[in-house]
mmCIF file of N, CA, C and O in Angstrom:
data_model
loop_
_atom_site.group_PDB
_atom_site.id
_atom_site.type_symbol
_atom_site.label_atom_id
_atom_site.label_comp_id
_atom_site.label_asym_id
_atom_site.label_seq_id
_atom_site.Cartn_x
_atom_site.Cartn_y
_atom_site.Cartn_z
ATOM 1 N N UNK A 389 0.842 -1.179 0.000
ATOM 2 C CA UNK A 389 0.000 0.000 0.000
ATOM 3 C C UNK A 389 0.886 1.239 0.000
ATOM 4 O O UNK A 389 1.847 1.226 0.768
ATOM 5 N N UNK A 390 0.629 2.581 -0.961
ATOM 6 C CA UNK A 390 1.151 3.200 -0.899
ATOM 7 C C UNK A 390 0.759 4.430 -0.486
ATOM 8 O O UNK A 390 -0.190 4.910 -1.107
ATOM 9 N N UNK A 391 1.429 5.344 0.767
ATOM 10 C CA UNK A 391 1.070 6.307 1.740
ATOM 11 C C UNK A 391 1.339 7.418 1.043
ATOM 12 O O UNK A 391 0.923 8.288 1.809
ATOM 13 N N UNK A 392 1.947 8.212 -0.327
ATOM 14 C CA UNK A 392 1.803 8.734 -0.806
ATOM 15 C C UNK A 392 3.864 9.551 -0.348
ATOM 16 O O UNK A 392 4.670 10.040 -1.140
ATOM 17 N N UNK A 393 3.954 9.403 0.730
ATOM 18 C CA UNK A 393 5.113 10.501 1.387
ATOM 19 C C UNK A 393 6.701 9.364 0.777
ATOM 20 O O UNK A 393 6.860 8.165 0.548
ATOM 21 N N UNK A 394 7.522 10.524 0.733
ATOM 22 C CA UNK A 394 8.697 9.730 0.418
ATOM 23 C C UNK A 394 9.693 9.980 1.828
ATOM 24 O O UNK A 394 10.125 10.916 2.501
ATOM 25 N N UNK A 395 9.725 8.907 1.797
ATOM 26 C CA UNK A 395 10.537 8.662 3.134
ATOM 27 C C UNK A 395 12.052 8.944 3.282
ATOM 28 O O UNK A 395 12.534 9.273 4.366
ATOM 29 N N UNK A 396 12.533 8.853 2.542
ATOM 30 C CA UNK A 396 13.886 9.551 2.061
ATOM 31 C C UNK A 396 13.998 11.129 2.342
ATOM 32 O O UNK A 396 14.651 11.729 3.196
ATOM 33 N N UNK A 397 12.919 11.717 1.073
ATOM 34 C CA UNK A 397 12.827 13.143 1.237
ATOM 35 C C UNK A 397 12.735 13.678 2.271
ATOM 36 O O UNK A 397 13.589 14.554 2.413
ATOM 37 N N UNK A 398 11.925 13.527 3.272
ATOM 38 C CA UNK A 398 11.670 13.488 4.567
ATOM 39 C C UNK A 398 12.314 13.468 5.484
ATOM 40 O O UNK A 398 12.070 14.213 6.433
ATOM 41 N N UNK A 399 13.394 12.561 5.483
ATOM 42 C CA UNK A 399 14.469 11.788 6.005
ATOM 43 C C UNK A 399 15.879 13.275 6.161
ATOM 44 O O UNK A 399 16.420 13.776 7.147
ATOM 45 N N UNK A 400 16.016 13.532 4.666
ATOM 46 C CA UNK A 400 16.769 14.653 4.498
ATOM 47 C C UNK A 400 16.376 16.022 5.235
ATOM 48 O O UNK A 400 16.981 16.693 6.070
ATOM 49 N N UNK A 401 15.329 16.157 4.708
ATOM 50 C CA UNK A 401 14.433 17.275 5.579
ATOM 51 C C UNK A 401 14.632 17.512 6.978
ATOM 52 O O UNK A 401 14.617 18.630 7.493
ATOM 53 N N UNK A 402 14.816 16.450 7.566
ATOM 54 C CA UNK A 402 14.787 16.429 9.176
ATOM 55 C C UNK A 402 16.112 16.521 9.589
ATOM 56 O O UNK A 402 16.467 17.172 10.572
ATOM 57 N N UNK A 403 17.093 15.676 8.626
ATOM 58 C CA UNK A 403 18.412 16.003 9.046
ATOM 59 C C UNK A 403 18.516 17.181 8.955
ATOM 60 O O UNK A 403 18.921 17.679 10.006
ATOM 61 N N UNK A 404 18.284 18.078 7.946
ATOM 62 C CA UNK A 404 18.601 19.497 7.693
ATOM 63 C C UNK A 404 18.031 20.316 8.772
ATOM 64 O O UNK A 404 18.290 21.485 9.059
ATOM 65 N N UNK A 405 17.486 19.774 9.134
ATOM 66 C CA UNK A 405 16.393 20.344 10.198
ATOM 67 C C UNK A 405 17.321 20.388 12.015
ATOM 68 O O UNK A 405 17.621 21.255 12.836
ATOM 69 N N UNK A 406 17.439 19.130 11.901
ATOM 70 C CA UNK A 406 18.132 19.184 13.053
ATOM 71 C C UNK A 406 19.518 19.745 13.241
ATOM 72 O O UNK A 406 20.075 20.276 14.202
ATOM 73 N N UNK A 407 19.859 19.482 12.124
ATOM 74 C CA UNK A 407 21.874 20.588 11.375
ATOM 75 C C UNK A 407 21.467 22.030 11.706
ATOM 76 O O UNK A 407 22.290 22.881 12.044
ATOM 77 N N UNK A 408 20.037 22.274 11.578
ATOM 78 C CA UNK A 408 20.425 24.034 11.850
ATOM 79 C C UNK A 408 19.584 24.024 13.858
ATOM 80 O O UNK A 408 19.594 24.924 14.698
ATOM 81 N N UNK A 409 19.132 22.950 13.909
ATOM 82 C CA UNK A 409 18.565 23.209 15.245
ATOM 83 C C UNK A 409 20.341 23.251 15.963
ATOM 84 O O UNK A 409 20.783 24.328 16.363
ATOM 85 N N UNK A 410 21.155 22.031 16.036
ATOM 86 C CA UNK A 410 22.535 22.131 16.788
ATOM 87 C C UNK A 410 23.212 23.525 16.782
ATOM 88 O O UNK A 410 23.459 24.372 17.641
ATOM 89 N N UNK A 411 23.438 23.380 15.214
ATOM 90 C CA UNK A 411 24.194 25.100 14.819
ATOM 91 C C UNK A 411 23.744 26.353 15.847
ATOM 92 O O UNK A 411 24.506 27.283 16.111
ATOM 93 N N UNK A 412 22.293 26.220 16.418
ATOM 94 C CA UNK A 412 21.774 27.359 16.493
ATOM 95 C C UNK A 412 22.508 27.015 18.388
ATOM 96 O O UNK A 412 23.353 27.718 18.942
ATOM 97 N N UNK A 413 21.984 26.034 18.848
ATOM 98 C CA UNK A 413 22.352 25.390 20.161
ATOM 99 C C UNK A 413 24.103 26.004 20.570
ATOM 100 O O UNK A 413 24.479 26.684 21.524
ATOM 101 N N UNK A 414 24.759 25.517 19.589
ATOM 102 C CA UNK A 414 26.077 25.604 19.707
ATOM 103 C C UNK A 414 26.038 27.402 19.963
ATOM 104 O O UNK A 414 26.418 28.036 20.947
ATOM 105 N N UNK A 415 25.609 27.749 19.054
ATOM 106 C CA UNK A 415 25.836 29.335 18.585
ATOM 107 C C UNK A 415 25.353 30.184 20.027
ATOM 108 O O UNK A 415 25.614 31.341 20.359
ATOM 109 N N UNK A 416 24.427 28.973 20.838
ATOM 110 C CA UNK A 416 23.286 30.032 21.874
ATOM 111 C C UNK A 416 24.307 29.488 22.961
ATOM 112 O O UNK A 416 24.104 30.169 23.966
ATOM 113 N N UNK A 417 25.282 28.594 23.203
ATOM 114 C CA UNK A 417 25.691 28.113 24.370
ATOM 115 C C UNK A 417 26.842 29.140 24.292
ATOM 116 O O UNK A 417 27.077 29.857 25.264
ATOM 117 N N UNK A 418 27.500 29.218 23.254
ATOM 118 C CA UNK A 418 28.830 30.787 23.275
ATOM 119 C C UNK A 418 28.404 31.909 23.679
ATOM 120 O O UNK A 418 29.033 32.665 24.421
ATOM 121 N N UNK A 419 27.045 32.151 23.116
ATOM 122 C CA UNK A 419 26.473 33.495 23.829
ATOM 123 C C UNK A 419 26.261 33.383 24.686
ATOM 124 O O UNK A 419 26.130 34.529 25.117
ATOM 125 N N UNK A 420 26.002 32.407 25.801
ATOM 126 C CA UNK A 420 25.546 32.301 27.106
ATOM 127 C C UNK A 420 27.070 32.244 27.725
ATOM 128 O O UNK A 420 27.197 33.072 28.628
ATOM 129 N N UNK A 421 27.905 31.704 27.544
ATOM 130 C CA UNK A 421 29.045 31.176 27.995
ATOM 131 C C UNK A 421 29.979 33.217 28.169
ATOM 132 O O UNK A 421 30.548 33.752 29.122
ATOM 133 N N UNK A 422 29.766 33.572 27.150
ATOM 134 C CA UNK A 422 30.245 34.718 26.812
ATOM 135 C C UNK A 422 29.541 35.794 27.899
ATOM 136 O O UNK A 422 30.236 36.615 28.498
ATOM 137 N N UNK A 423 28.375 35.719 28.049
ATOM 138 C CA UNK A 423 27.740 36.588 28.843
ATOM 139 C C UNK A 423 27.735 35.903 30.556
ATOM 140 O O UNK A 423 27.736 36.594 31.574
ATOM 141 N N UNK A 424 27.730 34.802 30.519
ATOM 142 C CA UNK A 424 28.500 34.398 31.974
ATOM 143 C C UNK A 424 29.739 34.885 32.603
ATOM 144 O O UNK A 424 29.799 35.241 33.780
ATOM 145 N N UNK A 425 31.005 34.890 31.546
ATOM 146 C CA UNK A 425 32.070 35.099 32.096
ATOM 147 C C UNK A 425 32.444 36.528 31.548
ATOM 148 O O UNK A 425 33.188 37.006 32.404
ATOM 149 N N UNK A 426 32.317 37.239 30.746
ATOM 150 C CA UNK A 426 31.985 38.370 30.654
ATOM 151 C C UNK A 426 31.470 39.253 30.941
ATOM 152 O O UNK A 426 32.094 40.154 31.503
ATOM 153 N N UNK A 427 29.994 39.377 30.651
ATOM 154 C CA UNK A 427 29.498 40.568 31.128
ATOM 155 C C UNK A 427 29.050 40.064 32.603
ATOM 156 O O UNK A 427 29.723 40.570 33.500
ATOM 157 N N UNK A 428 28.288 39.383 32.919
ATOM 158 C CA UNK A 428 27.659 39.227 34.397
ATOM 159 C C UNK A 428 28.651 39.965 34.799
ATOM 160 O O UNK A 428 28.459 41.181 34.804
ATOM 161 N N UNK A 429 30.375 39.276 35.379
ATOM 162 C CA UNK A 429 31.068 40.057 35.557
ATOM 163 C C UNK A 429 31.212 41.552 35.816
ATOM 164 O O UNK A 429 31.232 42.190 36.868
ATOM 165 N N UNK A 430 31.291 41.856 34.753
ATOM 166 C CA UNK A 430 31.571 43.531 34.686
ATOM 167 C C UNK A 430 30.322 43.729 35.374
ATOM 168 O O UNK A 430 30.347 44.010 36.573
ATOM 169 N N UNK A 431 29.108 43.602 34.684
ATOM 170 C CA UNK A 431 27.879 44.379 35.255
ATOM 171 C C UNK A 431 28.063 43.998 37.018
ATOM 172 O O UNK A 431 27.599 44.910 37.702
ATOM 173 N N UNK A 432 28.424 43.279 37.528
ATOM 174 C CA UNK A 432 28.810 43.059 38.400
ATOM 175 C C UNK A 432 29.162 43.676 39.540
ATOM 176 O O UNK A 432 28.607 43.977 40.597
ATOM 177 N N UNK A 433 30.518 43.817 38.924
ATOM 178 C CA UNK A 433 31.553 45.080 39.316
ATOM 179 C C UNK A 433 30.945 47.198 39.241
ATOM 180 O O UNK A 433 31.047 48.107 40.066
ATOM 181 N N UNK A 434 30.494 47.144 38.140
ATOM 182 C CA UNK A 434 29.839 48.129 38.280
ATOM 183 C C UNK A 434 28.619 48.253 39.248
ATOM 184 O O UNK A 434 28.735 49.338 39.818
ATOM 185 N N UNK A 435 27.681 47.706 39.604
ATOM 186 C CA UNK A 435 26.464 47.629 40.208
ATOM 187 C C UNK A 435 27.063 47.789 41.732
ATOM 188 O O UNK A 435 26.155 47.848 42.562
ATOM 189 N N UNK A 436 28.564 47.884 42.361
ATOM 190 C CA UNK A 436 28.340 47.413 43.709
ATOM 191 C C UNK A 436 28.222 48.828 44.789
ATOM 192 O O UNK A 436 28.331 49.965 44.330
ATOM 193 N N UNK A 437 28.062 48.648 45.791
ATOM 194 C CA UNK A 437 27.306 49.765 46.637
ATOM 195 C C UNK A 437 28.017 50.975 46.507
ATOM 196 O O UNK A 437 27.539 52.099 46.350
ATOM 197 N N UNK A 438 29.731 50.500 46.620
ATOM 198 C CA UNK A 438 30.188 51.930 46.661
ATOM 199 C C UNK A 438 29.999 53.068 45.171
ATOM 200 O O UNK A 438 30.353 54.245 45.102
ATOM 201 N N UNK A 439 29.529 52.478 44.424
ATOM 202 C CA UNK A 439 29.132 53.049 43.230
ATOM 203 C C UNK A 439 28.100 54.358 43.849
ATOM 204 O O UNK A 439 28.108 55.588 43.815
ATOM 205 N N UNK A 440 26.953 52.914 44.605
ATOM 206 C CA UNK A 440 25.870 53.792 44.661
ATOM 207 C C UNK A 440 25.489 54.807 45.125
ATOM 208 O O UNK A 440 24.666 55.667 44.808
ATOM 209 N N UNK A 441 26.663 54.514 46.506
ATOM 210 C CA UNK A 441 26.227 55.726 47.508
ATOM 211 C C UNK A 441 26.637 57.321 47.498
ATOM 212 O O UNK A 441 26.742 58.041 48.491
ATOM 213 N N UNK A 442 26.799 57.608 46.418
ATOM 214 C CA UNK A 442 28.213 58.386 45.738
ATOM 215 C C UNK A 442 27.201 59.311 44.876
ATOM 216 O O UNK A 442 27.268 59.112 43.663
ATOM 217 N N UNK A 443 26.350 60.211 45.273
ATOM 218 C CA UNK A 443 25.104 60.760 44.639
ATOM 219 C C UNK A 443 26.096 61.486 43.565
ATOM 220 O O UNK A 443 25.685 61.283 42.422
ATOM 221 N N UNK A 444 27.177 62.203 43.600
ATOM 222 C CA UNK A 444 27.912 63.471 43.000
ATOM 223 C C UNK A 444 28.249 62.806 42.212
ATOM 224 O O UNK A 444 27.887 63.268 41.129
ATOM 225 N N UNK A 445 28.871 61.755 42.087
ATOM 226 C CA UNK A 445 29.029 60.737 41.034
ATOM 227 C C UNK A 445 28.625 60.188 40.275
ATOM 228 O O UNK A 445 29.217 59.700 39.312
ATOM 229 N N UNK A 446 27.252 60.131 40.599
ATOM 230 C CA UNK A 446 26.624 59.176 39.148
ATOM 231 C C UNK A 446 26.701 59.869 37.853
ATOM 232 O O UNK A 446 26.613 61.069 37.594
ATOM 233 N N UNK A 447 26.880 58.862 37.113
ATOM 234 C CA UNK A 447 26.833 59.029 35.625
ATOM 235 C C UNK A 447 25.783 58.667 35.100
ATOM 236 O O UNK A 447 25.057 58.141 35.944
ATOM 237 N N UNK A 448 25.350 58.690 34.123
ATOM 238 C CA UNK A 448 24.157 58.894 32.914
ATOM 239 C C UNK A 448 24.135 56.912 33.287
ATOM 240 O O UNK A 448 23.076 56.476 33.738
ATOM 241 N N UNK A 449 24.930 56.229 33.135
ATOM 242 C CA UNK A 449 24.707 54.719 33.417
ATOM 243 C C UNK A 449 23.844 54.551 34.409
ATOM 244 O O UNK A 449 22.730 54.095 34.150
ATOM 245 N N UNK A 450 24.302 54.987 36.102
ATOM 246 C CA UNK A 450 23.880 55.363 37.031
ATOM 247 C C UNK A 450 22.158 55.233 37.481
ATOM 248 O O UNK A 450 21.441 54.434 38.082
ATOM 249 N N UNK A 451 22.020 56.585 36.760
ATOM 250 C CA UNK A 451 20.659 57.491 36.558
ATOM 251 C C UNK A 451 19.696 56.374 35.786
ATOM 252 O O UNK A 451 18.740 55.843 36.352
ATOM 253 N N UNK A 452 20.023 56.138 34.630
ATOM 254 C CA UNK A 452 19.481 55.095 34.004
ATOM 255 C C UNK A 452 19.094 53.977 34.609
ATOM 256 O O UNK A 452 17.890 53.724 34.652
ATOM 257 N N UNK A 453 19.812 53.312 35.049
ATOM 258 C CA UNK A 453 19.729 52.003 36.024
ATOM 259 C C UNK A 453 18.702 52.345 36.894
ATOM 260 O O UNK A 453 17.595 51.835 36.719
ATOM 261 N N UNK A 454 18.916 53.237 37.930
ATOM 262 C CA UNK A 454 17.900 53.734 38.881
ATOM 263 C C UNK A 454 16.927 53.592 38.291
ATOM 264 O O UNK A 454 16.240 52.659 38.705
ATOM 265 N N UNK A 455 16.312 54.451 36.972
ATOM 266 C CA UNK A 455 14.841 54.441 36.447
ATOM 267 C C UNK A 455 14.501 53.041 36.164
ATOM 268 O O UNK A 455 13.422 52.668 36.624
ATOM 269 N N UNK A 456 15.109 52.296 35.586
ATOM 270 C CA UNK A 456 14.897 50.814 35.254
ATOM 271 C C UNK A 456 14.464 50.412 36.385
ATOM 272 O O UNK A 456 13.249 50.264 36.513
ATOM 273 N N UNK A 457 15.252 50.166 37.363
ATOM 274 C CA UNK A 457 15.036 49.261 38.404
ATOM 275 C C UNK A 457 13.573 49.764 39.256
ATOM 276 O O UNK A 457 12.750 48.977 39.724
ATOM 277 N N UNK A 458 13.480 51.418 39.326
ATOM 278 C CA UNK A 458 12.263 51.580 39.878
ATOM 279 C C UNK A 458 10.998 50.947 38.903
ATOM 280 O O UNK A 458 9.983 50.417 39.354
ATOM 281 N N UNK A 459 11.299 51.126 37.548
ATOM 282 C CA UNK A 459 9.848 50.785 36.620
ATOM 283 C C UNK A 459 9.691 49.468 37.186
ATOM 284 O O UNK A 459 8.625 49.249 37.759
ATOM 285 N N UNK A 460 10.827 48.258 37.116
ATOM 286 C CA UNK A 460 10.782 47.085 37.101
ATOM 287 C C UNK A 460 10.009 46.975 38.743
ATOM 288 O O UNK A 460 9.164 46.139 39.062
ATOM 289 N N UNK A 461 10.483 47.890 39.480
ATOM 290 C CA UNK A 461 9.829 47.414 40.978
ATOM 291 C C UNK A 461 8.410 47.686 40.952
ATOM 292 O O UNK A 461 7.592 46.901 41.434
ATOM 293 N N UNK A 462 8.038 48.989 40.294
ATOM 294 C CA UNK A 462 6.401 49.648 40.060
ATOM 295 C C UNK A 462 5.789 48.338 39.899
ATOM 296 O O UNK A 462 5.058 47.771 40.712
ATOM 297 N N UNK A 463 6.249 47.833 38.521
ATOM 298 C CA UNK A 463 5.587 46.717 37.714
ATOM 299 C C UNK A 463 5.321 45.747 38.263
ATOM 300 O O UNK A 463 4.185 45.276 38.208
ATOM 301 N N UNK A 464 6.355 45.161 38.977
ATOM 302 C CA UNK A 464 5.996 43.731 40.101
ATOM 303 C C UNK A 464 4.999 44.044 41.273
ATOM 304 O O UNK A 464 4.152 43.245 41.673
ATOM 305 N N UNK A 465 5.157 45.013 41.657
ATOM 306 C CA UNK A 465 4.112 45.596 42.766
ATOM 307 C C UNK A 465 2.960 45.452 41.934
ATOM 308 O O UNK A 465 2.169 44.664 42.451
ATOM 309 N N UNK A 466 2.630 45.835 41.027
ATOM 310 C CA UNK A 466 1.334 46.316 40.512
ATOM 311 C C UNK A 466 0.944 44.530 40.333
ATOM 312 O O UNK A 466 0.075 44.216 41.146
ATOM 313 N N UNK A 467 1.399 43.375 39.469
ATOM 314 C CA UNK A 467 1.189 42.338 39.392
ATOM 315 C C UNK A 467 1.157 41.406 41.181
ATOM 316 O O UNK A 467 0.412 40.425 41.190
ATOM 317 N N UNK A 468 1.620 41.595 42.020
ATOM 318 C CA UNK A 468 1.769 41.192 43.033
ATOM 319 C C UNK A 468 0.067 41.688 43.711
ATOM 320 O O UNK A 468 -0.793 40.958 44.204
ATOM 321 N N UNK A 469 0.048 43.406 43.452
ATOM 322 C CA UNK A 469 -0.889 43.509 44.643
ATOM 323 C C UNK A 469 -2.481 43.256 43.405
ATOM 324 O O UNK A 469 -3.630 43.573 43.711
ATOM 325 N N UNK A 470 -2.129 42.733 42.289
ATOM 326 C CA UNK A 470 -3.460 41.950 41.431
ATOM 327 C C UNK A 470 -3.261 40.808 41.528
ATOM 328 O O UNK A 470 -4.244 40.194 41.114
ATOM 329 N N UNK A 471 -2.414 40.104 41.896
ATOM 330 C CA UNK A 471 -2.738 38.739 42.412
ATOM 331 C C UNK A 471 -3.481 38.685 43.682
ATOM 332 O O UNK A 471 -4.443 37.918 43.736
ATOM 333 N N UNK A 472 -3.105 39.537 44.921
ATOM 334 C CA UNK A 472 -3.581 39.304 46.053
ATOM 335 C C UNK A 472 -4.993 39.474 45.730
ATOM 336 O O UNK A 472 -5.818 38.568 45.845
ATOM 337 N N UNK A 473 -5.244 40.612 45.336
ATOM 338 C CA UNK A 473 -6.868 41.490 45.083
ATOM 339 C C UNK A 473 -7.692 40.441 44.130
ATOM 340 O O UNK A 473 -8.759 40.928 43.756
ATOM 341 N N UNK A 474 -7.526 39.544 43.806
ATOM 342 C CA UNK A 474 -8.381 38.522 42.648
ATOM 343 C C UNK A 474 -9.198 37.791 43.156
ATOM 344 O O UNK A 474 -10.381 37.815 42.818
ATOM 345 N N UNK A 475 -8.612 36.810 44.288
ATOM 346 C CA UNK A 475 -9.879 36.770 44.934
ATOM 347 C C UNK A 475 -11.308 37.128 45.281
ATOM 348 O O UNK A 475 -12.453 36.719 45.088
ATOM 349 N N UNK A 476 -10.524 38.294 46.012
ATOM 350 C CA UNK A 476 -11.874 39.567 46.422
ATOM 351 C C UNK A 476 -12.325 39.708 45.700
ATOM 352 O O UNK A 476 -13.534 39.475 45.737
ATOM 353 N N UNK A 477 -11.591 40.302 44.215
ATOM 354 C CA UNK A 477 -12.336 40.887 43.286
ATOM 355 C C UNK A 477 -13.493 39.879 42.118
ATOM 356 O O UNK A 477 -14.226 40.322 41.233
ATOM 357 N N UNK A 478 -13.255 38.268 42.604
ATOM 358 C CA UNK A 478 -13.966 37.160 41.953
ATOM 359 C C UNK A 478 -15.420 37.318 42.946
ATOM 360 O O UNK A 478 -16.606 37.393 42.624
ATOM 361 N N UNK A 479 -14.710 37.328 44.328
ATOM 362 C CA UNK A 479 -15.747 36.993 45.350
ATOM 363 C C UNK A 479 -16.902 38.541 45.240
ATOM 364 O O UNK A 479 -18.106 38.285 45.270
ATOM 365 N N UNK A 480 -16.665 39.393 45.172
ATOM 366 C CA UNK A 480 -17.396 40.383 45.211
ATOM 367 C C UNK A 480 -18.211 40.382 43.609
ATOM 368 O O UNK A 480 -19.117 41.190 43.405
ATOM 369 N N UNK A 481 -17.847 39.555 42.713
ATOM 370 C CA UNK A 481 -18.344 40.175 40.989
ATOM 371 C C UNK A 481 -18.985 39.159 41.063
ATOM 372 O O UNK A 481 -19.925 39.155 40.268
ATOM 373 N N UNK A 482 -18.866 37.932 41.908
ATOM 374 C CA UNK A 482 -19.850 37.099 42.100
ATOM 375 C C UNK A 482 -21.170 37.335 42.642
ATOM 376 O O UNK A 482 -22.271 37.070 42.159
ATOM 377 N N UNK A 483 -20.897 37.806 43.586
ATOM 378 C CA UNK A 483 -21.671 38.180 44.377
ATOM 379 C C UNK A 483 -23.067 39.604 43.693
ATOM 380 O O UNK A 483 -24.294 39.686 43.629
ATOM 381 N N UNK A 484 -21.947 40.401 43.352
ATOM 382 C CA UNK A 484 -22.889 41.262 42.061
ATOM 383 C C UNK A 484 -23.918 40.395 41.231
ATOM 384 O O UNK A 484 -25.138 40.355 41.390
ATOM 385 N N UNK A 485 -23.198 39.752 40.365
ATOM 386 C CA UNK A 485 -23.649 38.523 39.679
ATOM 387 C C UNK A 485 -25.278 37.634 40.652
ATOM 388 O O UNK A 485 -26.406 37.643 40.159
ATOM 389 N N UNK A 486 -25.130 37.345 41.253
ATOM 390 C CA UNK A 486 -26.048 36.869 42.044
ATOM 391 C C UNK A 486 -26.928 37.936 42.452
ATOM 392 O O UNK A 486 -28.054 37.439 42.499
ATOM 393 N N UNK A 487 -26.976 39.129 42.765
ATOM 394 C CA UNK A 487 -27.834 40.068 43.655
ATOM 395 C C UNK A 487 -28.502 40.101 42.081
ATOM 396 O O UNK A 487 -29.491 40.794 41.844
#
């Protein structure tokens, strides 16, 4: 009986397939490897307290960072205090719902 697919073709296909999946693996483990012993590092070294406490000092890096890190804190707060509030806010729209 014939299934119509060539099994060969197919065959190739997948090798090719998996040749660029490794390539890409290999390619993502240097970038990781690179940013392990590299940058973490540095960013590292830059980030540490005596940097921080040093108001006259900051640089434009500095300043930047600060805003980041506050957005990033806003943002988790805001997801944190809508997790807590979901409950309530099920239990009460239920409750609407019903009246």
């Amino acid at each position: 009986m014939e299934t119509g697919f060539d099994l060969d073709e197919e065959n190739v296909r997948i090798g090719l397939l998996v040749g660029r999946v490794n390539q890409g693996l290999r390619k993502g483990e240097g970038e990781f490897n690179r940013f392990r012993t590299k940058l973490l590092p540095e960013f590292d070294s830059w980030n540490q307290w005596e940097r921080w406490k040093d108001f006259k000092n900051w640089d434009l890096k500095g300043i930047t960072a600060l805003v980041l890190y506050i957005f990033v804190a806003i943002i988790s707060c805001q997801r944190l205090y809508a997790v807590v509030r979901a409950p309530l806010r099920d239990r009460e729209r239920k409750q609407l719902t019903e009246a």
